Amino acid sequence: VSTLGILAQALEIIAAVLAAPLLLGWVNQCRAWLQNRSAPSLLQPYRMIRKLFHKDAVLAENASTLFRAAPYVVFGTMVVAAAIIPSMAIRLPLSIAADSIALVGLFATARMFLALAAMDVGTAFGSMGARREMMIGFLAEPALLMVIFLAAMISHTTALGGIAESLSGQQLALYPSAAFTAVAFLLVLLAENARIPVDNPATHLELTMIHEAMLLEYSARHLALMEWAAALKLFNYACIGFALFVPWGLAAEGAGPMGLVASIPVLGLKLLVAGAALALLETVSAKLRVFRASEFLATAFLLAVLGVLVHLLLGA
Amino acid sequence: MNLSFCLVLLAAWGAIGIAGLVRAQSIEYVGRLLFPLGALVGVLLAAAAVAGFALPPEQLVLPLGLPDLPIHLRRDALACVFLLLLGIASAGVSLFAAGYFRKGEGTPPGLLCLQYHWFLAGMGLVLLADDAYSFMIGWETMAIASYFLVVSQHRLPEIRRAGFLYFLMAHLGAVCILLSFGVLQGGGWQLTFDAMRATQLTPSMASLAFLLALTGFGAKAGLVPLHVWLPEAHPAAPSPVSALMSGVMLKTAVYGILRVTFDLIGDLQWWWGLVALALGLFSAFYGVIFAAVQTDMKRLLAWSSIENVGIIFTGFGLTIVFQALGMDAFAALALIATLYHCLNHAVMKSLLFLGTGAVLHATGHRNLGRLGGLIHRMPWVAWLTLVGVLAIAGLPPLNGFVSEWLLLQSFLFTDTVPRPFVNMLLPVGAAVVALCAALSGYVMVKFFGVIFLGQPREAALADAHDANFLQRLGLAWLAAACILLGLLPVQVIGLLDAACSGLLGVTLGQRAGHWWLLAPTPIGAASYGPFAFLAVAALVIGATLWAVSRRYHRRVRRGPAWDCGFVRLDSRMQDTAEGFGQPIRHIFEGFFAMQRELPAPEDMAPRYRVAVGDHIWRYAYEPLGALVSRVADLVAGLQRGRIATYLLFSFVTLLVLLALVL
């Protein structure tokens, strides 16, 4: 492990943590434009986080230590996830300690703590949100795993850096199997990040909400960490998508500091396009009933499995 | 030396059991002296097993029993894996049991002590046996001792019923195992395992032996469709016994099938692997969806054991497929995943069952609908159980994740399987494993959330007491095992590799060569370093905590929970266990036999009831039971109760036999 490697790793973590709310701000801005509203500032998520940090935390009377610890655990796992996803450079020191299966495990850890914390106070909303979140999770997680599984089969490694490296070495030819898994991944991304059509980040209507229902009891710094973690999750998912489907422009192994700097505008461009696309997708689709969400995700899971089978059938 | 030491330890368990009869009514004597001694024996057995991995296999013949049938014993690396499992799990369970049994509950404590320790010794004998005869003695000791433990509350009719079902299934299984040994001896009538290893069976006979063994051991392990006894018997037993049955006894069945398949049969056929794989995947899926809809906490864990056994058999099936098709390195990977999951499940399921035991003691309720909020009353039990919950949900860096990771890695290379049909089927298996792993997270959120979190659903829960010192010690021992098995995969695999080389003739080795980095896959680069992982996570979480409290403040106010303007928020409005099962019932509707009672709009006392049944019980076991009754009725026609008739029967039998012989 070289000093440069550790520096690159630190840079990637810091960049992800700092840039994540910006991505959220960009998506919100695009969405407002598409809906003919006047858009909030790009920096609005930062302002909200800062405001929350300054407030006094109010805890429910019977909240346990688990409830107070969960925001730190959820935020921490999202940061670790950001450290192992190749968003700028292909080889990072931490990526050997955790491959893509461990990454899925990390997301599961965050989800589990979030759900347990939501059940901790014992209100109707919290436990209902936890149940719905776990329902989304148990369908989305295997779908994501199968998406990764296909990429891992093609590149014979489960390390995300290795996958991105081997896929970016191929010519610009779309695999038929990757087309299936790309759609599956998109569906998983929407569901896991509480976006329309599965959940609506902008509503507090009890019939529709999932993610917000779990956060109802949180306030101040705890809520700030949870919101920041949610922004990081969206950023992480976007970067997983880039590593699997558009892996070009990452700094190669031993590219040095210049390579890393050169990869920043590429990442910025990808995020710009992806954020706008996400806003468009959310604008043109309608919210599903909660029980249709399971069909939505079952479709994702089956598409991913189909992708793997297509790969085995066609060898491509 | 090592083998004799193990034998002395098993004999010590036997002796502790008999010592329990001396002062059978004394809780002090049995609880504070004998059970801790039993735990010590467990620790020593685990230590002996660890030492045994490095030694060559060792055999011993004891001239006990019938004149021509001495007891053959053998300790090899495979036996060591399961002795280690038995030692570690039983040490924790015995410590907990020392503080658990109370006066006036069913069987007197001294008798329980006898049954409990003979149960342990029986399992030990199964692992060390080297001939069919002593294997069956160990197997039956285990079955009978555990039967008496299951029915220790024998005054309750449903417990007697559960015990009967267990006893019946255990013996149907034992008959199949016996028949399998009968096929394996190949006509030489030598019942030692050495003779069976030397026997060359024709492919069809080998298949017969395998299928009989799969049925017999599958019945003991709770493989669907032979699982029906498990959700009845495990909850009926006292919690420490449920822990042993789920954690250890199911693994002796896994040991048996591994021993018979890889060691005694030897020549594998790849389709056996597909059979085991299909049964394993189905059990895993079936177990986890039923676990998700249970409302009794011990029954939920019992169904979750079916899931885990399914995952173990999936790994076992995969091992056969790879081994039979000559892909040795992958077979080693799959076998290591299987063995690792056995170890993991033993400690985490024991931990969870003990946690439910502590809750049952403190509250008297097994029904999830009467629990809640116990993290405030029982913090020790809650936090130690949380370790088990996170482990069994397969979250890094705990142990459940390691075996899941290894299993998924071995699925990854299925596209190199030389048969196109097989390599199309296997990825579907990977998908099912991934689905089951995610569903077990769902089940565990329900389990932990409904019992320990939220508001207490009954007023009486305010008096619940935390576990006593010995119970905490037992829970902490198992929680520590979960953490260590998660953090030291390289070292554990170093041990399991010995078993792998003994069974398959290949070892996985360590390609990375670091003590902290697990990199087992034969091709490509996949690695997992739990220490680095945990260190970075701890660093990030610590830094966040520090930064937030330094940069801002740590002020906290307490207030009532937000009720959305509805002022009478109470504990009945939390999600219930039934509510948590609802999405699963809805999504996988076809798998459940559901009976619903819905209230009509004009009901003054509306009642909603849903009962979830098992199709397999209704469509396979009930008709079978009815058939057996009918046949029994026909046979009963012969029994007239008159001596003259019976003498006539004897006379006719004698005539027929004479005619056959002459």
Tab-separated table of N, CA and C in Angstrom, chain A residues 11-87:
chain	number	residue	atom	x	y	z
A	11	LEU	N	-8.866	10.981	-0.702
A	11	LEU	CA	-9.471	11.967	-1.608
A	11	LEU	C	-10.837	11.469	-2.083
A	12	GLU	N	-10.883	10.166	-2.404
A	12	GLU	CA	-12.143	9.644	-2.925
A	12	GLU	C	-13.244	9.701	-1.880
A	13	ILE	N	-12.875	9.334	-0.639
A	13	ILE	CA	-13.882	9.359	0.433
A	13	ILE	C	-14.378	10.791	0.643
A	14	ILE	N	-13.425	11.728	0.737
A	14	ILE	CA	-13.819	13.108	1.030
A	14	ILE	C	-14.667	13.673	-0.110
A	15	ALA	N	-14.242	13.371	-1.329
A	15	ALA	CA	-14.992	13.871	-2.477
A	15	ALA	C	-16.419	13.344	-2.461
A	16	ALA	N	-16.552	12.035	-2.146
A	16	ALA	CA	-17.891	11.451	-2.150
A	16	ALA	C	-18.752	12.090	-1.080
A	17	VAL	N	-18.200	12.226	0.125
A	17	VAL	CA	-18.986	12.762	1.235
A	17	VAL	C	-19.406	14.195	0.936
A	18	LEU	N	-18.485	14.964	0.354
A	18	LEU	CA	-18.814	16.364	0.088
A	18	LEU	C	-19.729	16.532	-1.119
A	19	ALA	N	-19.527	15.692	-2.138
A	19	ALA	CA	-20.279	15.897	-3.372
A	19	ALA	C	-21.686	15.320	-3.321
A	20	ALA	N	-21.925	14.378	-2.388
A	20	ALA	CA	-23.208	13.676	-2.397
A	20	ALA	C	-24.410	14.633	-2.282
A	21	PRO	N	-24.410	15.583	-1.339
A	21	PRO	CA	-25.573	16.493	-1.284
A	21	PRO	C	-25.721	17.330	-2.552
A	22	LEU	N	-24.585	17.574	-3.221
A	22	LEU	CA	-24.640	18.356	-4.449
A	22	LEU	C	-25.432	17.610	-5.524
A	23	LEU	N	-25.188	16.284	-5.592
A	23	LEU	CA	-25.933	15.476	-6.562
A	23	LEU	C	-27.427	15.557	-6.278
A	24	LEU	N	-27.758	15.465	-4.984
A	24	LEU	CA	-29.165	15.550	-4.591
A	24	LEU	C	-29.742	16.918	-4.991
A	25	GLY	N	-28.950	17.978	-4.739
A	25	GLY	CA	-29.399	19.323	-5.110
A	25	GLY	C	-29.639	19.434	-6.603
A	26	TRP	N	-28.771	18.816	-7.373
A	26	TRP	CA	-28.892	18.843	-8.836
A	26	TRP	C	-30.144	18.110	-9.296
A	27	VAL	N	-30.399	16.956	-8.714
A	27	VAL	CA	-31.605	16.202	-9.088
A	27	VAL	C	-32.849	17.033	-8.759
A	28	ASN	N	-32.852	17.635	-7.554
A	28	ASN	CA	-34.011	18.444	-7.163
A	28	ASN	C	-34.213	19.629	-8.097
A	29	GLN	N	-33.078	20.238	-8.489
A	29	GLN	CA	-33.164	21.386	-9.375
A	29	GLN	C	-33.755	20.989	-10.737
A	30	CYS	N	-33.219	19.901	-11.291
A	30	CYS	CA	-33.722	19.436	-12.597
A	30	CYS	C	-35.204	19.121	-12.513
A	31	ARG	N	-35.572	18.464	-11.387
A	31	ARG	CA	-36.966	18.076	-11.267
A	31	ARG	C	-37.865	19.305	-11.225
A	32	ALA	N	-37.418	20.325	-10.494
A	32	ALA	CA	-38.209	21.547	-10.405
A	32	ALA	C	-38.359	22.186	-11.786
A	33	TRP	N	-37.281	22.206	-12.544
A	33	TRP	CA	-37.360	22.776	-13.892
A	33	TRP	C	-38.344	22.017	-14.754
A	34	LEU	N	-38.225	20.680	-14.695
A	34	LEU	CA	-39.104	19.861	-15.524
A	34	LEU	C	-40.564	20.029	-15.138
A	35	GLN	N	-40.807	20.371	-13.876
A	35	GLN	CA	-42.185	20.507	-13.427
A	35	GLN	C	-42.645	21.964	-13.450
A	36	ASN	N	-41.884	22.811	-14.125
A	36	ASN	CA	-42.257	24.227	-14.241
A	36	ASN	C	-42.323	24.959	-12.909
A	37	ARG	N	-41.493	24.517	-11.979
A	37	ARG	CA	-41.420	25.248	-10.727
A	37	ARG	C	-40.122	26.041	-10.732
A	38	SER	N	-40.053	27.058	-9.881
A	38	SER	CA	-38.759	27.733	-9.785
A	38	SER	C	-37.897	26.888	-8.854
A	39	ALA	N	-36.661	26.602	-9.284
A	39	ALA	CA	-35.838	25.599	-8.621
A	39	ALA	C	-35.178	26.168	-7.368
A	40	PRO	N	-35.027	25.304	-6.344
A	40	PRO	CA	-34.232	25.729	-5.191
A	40	PRO	C	-32.760	25.784	-5.572
A	41	SER	N	-32.002	26.430	-4.746
A	41	SER	CA	-30.569	26.546	-5.033
A	41	SER	C	-29.921	25.164	-5.045
A	42	LEU	N	-28.822	25.081	-5.778
A	42	LEU	CA	-28.070	23.834	-5.849
A	42	LEU	C	-27.534	23.467	-4.471
A	43	LEU	N	-27.336	24.465	-3.645
A	43	LEU	CA	-26.719	24.235	-2.340
A	43	LEU	C	-27.741	23.988	-1.230
A	44	GLN	N	-29.024	23.887	-1.630
A	44	GLN	CA	-30.059	23.748	-0.614
A	44	GLN	C	-29.834	22.564	0.344
A	45	PRO	N	-29.451	21.377	-0.152
A	45	PRO	CA	-29.211	20.271	0.794
A	45	PRO	C	-28.144	20.594	1.838
A	46	TYR	N	-27.094	21.314	1.434
A	46	TYR	CA	-26.062	21.674	2.423
A	46	TYR	C	-26.645	22.575	3.504
A	47	ARG	N	-27.452	23.533	3.067
A	47	ARG	CA	-28.039	24.463	4.035
A	47	ARG	C	-28.909	23.711	5.027
A	48	MET	N	-29.667	22.755	4.493
A	48	MET	CA	-30.560	22.009	5.379
A	48	MET	C	-29.743	21.207	6.395
A	49	ILE	N	-28.673	20.573	5.924
A	49	ILE	CA	-27.853	19.771	6.834
A	49	ILE	C	-27.239	20.664	7.909
A	50	ARG	N	-26.756	21.869	7.485
A	50	ARG	CA	-26.135	22.760	8.463
A	50	ARG	C	-27.158	23.226	9.502
A	51	LYS	N	-28.318	23.546	9.025
A	51	LYS	CA	-29.368	23.988	9.947
A	51	LYS	C	-29.672	22.893	10.967
A	52	LEU	N	-29.782	21.666	10.472
A	52	LEU	CA	-30.125	20.561	11.382
A	52	LEU	C	-29.027	20.338	12.413
A	53	PHE	N	-27.779	20.461	12.001
A	53	PHE	CA	-26.688	20.241	12.942
A	53	PHE	C	-26.732	21.231	14.096
A	54	HIS	N	-27.214	22.438	13.837
A	54	HIS	CA	-27.216	23.452	14.881
A	54	HIS	C	-28.373	23.311	15.852
A	55	LYS	N	-29.365	22.513	15.500
A	55	LYS	CA	-30.551	22.432	16.367
A	55	LYS	C	-30.329	21.495	17.546
A	56	ASP	N	-31.162	21.640	18.553
A	56	ASP	CA	-31.147	20.706	19.685
A	56	ASP	C	-31.857	19.423	19.286
A	57	ALA	N	-31.250	18.284	19.648
A	57	ALA	CA	-31.887	17.018	19.309
A	57	ALA	C	-33.016	16.733	20.288
A	58	VAL	N	-34.168	16.329	19.754
A	58	VAL	CA	-35.280	15.899	20.611
A	58	VAL	C	-35.464	14.405	20.404
A	59	LEU	N	-35.354	13.664	21.500
A	59	LEU	CA	-35.534	12.219	21.409
A	59	LEU	C	-36.861	11.842	22.048
A	60	ALA	N	-37.491	10.793	21.508
A	60	ALA	CA	-38.713	10.297	22.133
A	60	ALA	C	-38.353	9.730	23.496
A	61	GLU	N	-39.354	9.734	24.399
A	61	GLU	CA	-39.066	9.340	25.782
A	61	GLU	C	-38.496	7.939	25.897
A	62	ASN	N	-38.993	7.013	25.077
A	62	ASN	CA	-38.494	5.651	25.249
A	62	ASN	C	-37.484	5.260	24.170
A	63	ALA	N	-36.813	6.229	23.573
A	63	ALA	CA	-35.794	5.879	22.582
A	63	ALA	C	-34.591	5.280	23.295
A	64	SER	N	-34.059	4.182	22.752
A	64	SER	CA	-32.929	3.517	23.406
A	64	SER	C	-31.623	3.967	22.759
A	65	THR	N	-30.533	3.402	23.260
A	65	THR	CA	-29.217	3.723	22.712
A	65	THR	C	-29.131	3.361	21.236
A	66	LEU	N	-29.820	2.265	20.879
A	66	LEU	CA	-29.805	1.830	19.484
A	66	LEU	C	-30.282	2.951	18.565
A	67	PHE	N	-31.319	3.669	19.033
A	67	PHE	CA	-31.888	4.745	18.237
A	67	PHE	C	-30.860	5.861	18.023
A	68	ARG	N	-30.077	6.153	19.064
A	68	ARG	CA	-29.089	7.228	18.953
A	68	ARG	C	-27.870	6.787	18.165
A	69	ALA	N	-27.561	5.483	18.226
A	69	ALA	CA	-26.361	5.004	17.534
A	69	ALA	C	-26.608	4.829	16.040
A	70	ALA	N	-27.857	4.533	15.670
A	70	ALA	CA	-28.148	4.164	14.281
A	70	ALA	C	-27.701	5.215	13.252
A	71	PRO	N	-27.923	6.533	13.473
A	71	PRO	CA	-27.498	7.490	12.442
A	71	PRO	C	-26.000	7.415	12.165
A	72	TYR	N	-25.214	7.205	13.220
A	72	TYR	CA	-23.772	7.118	13.025
A	72	TYR	C	-23.408	5.854	12.256
A	73	VAL	N	-24.079	4.746	12.604
A	73	VAL	CA	-23.789	3.487	11.902
A	73	VAL	C	-24.185	3.603	10.431
A	74	VAL	N	-25.376	4.159	10.182
A	74	VAL	CA	-25.855	4.252	8.802
A	74	VAL	C	-24.935	5.164	7.985
A	75	PHE	N	-24.594	6.302	8.565
A	75	PHE	CA	-23.700	7.218	7.860
A	75	PHE	C	-22.335	6.565	7.647
A	76	GLY	N	-21.825	5.917	8.690
A	76	GLY	CA	-20.514	5.272	8.591
A	76	GLY	C	-20.479	4.208	7.510
A	77	THR	N	-21.515	3.372	7.443
A	77	THR	CA	-21.504	2.318	6.427
A	77	THR	C	-21.553	2.924	5.023
A	78	MET	N	-22.288	4.020	4.880
A	78	MET	CA	-22.352	4.630	3.547
A	78	MET	C	-20.992	5.214	3.152
A	79	VAL	N	-20.270	5.752	4.139
A	79	VAL	CA	-18.933	6.276	3.834
A	79	VAL	C	-17.995	5.140	3.450
A	80	VAL	N	-18.057	4.027	4.206
A	80	VAL	CA	-17.197	2.883	3.859
A	80	VAL	C	-17.556	2.389	2.461
A	81	ALA	N	-18.855	2.366	2.161
A	81	ALA	CA	-19.266	1.933	0.825
A	81	ALA	C	-18.666	2.848	-0.233
A	82	ALA	N	-18.686	4.154	0.050
A	82	ALA	CA	-18.103	5.094	-0.915
A	82	ALA	C	-16.619	4.816	-1.101
A	83	ALA	N	-15.976	4.301	-0.037
A	83	ALA	CA	-14.537	4.050	-0.132
A	83	ALA	C	-14.214	2.860	-1.021
A	84	ILE	N	-15.133	1.914	-1.154
A	84	ILE	CA	-14.785	0.727	-1.938
A	84	ILE	C	-15.387	0.752	-3.335
A	85	ILE	N	-16.187	1.733	-3.646
A	85	ILE	CA	-16.734	1.823	-5.001
A	85	ILE	C	-15.760	2.634	-5.855
A	86	PRO	N	-15.351	2.110	-6.992
A	86	PRO	CA	-14.393	2.851	-7.810
A	86	PRO	C	-15.060	4.020	-8.520
A	87	SER	N	-15.175	5.151	-7.838
A	87	SER	CA	-15.815	6.292	-8.491
A	87	SER	C	-14.806	7.106	-9.297
